């Protein structure tokens, strides 16, 4: 149970505060309701490039990081398809520094040409380091457009290609800021050993006079239901053939999210899952195999991915995998297995809650999803899941016509 | 009225509380460090064994660590894992050059039971041939995938050349996976696990009876005996480039032997290192990322160990800007040697380091890690008080002196791959 207080400023900024008396540190987390799904199809990677620019100086402050570091703190951020999240961790007595910095860049950026030119290069190097210069690094750049035809989840947060990042202009940067970076589009979450009144007064002081702006209505094209099995094969100079089966599922706020999450744990667990035992240990088709979900705000994916053992074929995998998935749909898992999954989840959540930053990010994330209160109801939602719920989810999800399959085939295996 | 151009006043850190764990000496002579007073129901046990990758053959250490709970005469790997799952516990093994570290995470009421599952499985481990073959096949494939990464190639070459001819230069080769037997693993397990416990760390509010039972179990190990490692440090210097066709980036590792925290220059050098490359506003980041845009990230580190320490700069840069990056790193060395660090920059780094130390001591898990960090070098928590003192008293002249002594380009080992 994470207790918190919440209030909203006149300009629309939503604020959450969680008191942690045992820590000398404070966290200031600012979540903006903008992600790669809000990008123009011709300017993909923009939300993430923009995140870099947020560290390039704001209207009254030349450098974001230096004052924070001088206050003993540090900062970072991440962009996903759904959100952009910034955070600062610093000694609690210096919380004003973080509020001053965050409020100034919410008010306005400096928009220097130098910052845009340098960060464009940095992001291009990031593109290479994480996606292009790694074996299998570009898998998701191909998997997304295979699954999504209409919805903006069809591109990755890094963007479709380097060219679009090269072409981003200062005018577009300014327009993006104006549309997405304002109090009504943000959630501020603070953790530390403070009185609520102190926080209210400080937040009003730094954020209160940032002009309000109307929150734009999001109009995304929803992804139409999939009608047939899709498949794509890339032949690459990699040592082993990798496979990605992507099944369409619902969004983060749908009730079947919890079933999907538990089922992905069941199927993905090292050593005990049916996929691991059948496909890796018994039939020796796979060298590795796992399952997970994307947990996205709009319709998401249930992924089964792994690598083949050398000499094994996709046909052998297909012949073994589908009957296994059908079995999951035909027969409920045991009650004891389900209880194990729930207990493991409880353990990992307790460890996650240890960290201040995790708590801050989670509170803001759930507030954006609807209400931070939901964070404290998560455990109960998992508890209520029954074995037949998982079975129903499997039945509904593991259909071939609901599946897209990407293969990154090793040149050796292709010969 | 708010003046946004005026930075808020900064308040210094006056005191950092470094909390000592409770120390229990087991009957077998092993130290058990326990931290309780946790505000939620999490708990963890961490066992350090003298079973690291360079103790004997790296392939044997690596596979043995991977197969610790892979089967006994009565239980197979799956049944053991199921027993841990039923307790909601997580299990993890990591390997350094000297030690294997086993960690078990569970809710506090389940920790003793989870550890008991591990303990019984470890003591009765048989290392089934089938499990060994499966793991070799899996690791072999992973090794081939790793070889496609420039960062892996550069790191391997760096280790090899830095530790040239010493026990720490030993690395797994692909063909090792075809030449390891169950007997090798069994012998290693007897010698370096059952008779190789070094120390144990526990976090969590365990009940008294549980804690007693845990100690009884831990008493069945023999304490590791430490022979002084014959460690002859003859590092190579100069540049080695591993060309990789079609690479978009080059991975770079530049470094030299240094020392660990037992050396009188350690604290002051760590301040110099922070200025050079160990925080976001460092000189390497400011120049090579934030001014030139050559890389997504660059950093410098002091890597510490029981017997040694080394200094290393790591980055991945566009292939076309590799040479320019080398030149900029040299330029930053020269600036530190030829110019005094400005007071404003030094003050920032002093505050930053104190803030990070405060964060590192925050919470029982972080605090016990901080304790383990000095413990491995035979030091106590007062080391951190000395560090704070050095951070407060450091002068630009002292930093320049250390730069001149240690940041000598000609003495560096310079590895690039890609």
mmCIF file of C-alpha atoms in Angstrom, chain B residues 78 105 139 256 339 372 409:
data_model
loop_
_atom_site.group_PDB
_atom_site.id
_atom_site.type_symbol
_atom_site.label_atom_id
_atom_site.label_comp_id
_atom_site.label_asym_id
_atom_site.label_seq_id
_atom_site.Cartn_x
_atom_site.Cartn_y
_atom_site.Cartn_z
ATOM 1 C CA UNK B 78 12.524 -28.762 -12.770
ATOM 2 C CA UNK B 105 15.170 -13.175 -2.865
ATOM 3 C CA UNK B 139 26.068 -21.198 -23.896
ATOM 4 C CA UNK B 256 45.607 0.999 -17.428
ATOM 5 C CA UNK B 339 45.283 23.476 -16.358
ATOM 6 C CA UNK B 372 30.261 -5.309 1.327
ATOM 7 C CA UNK B 409 48.368 8.409 -22.913
#
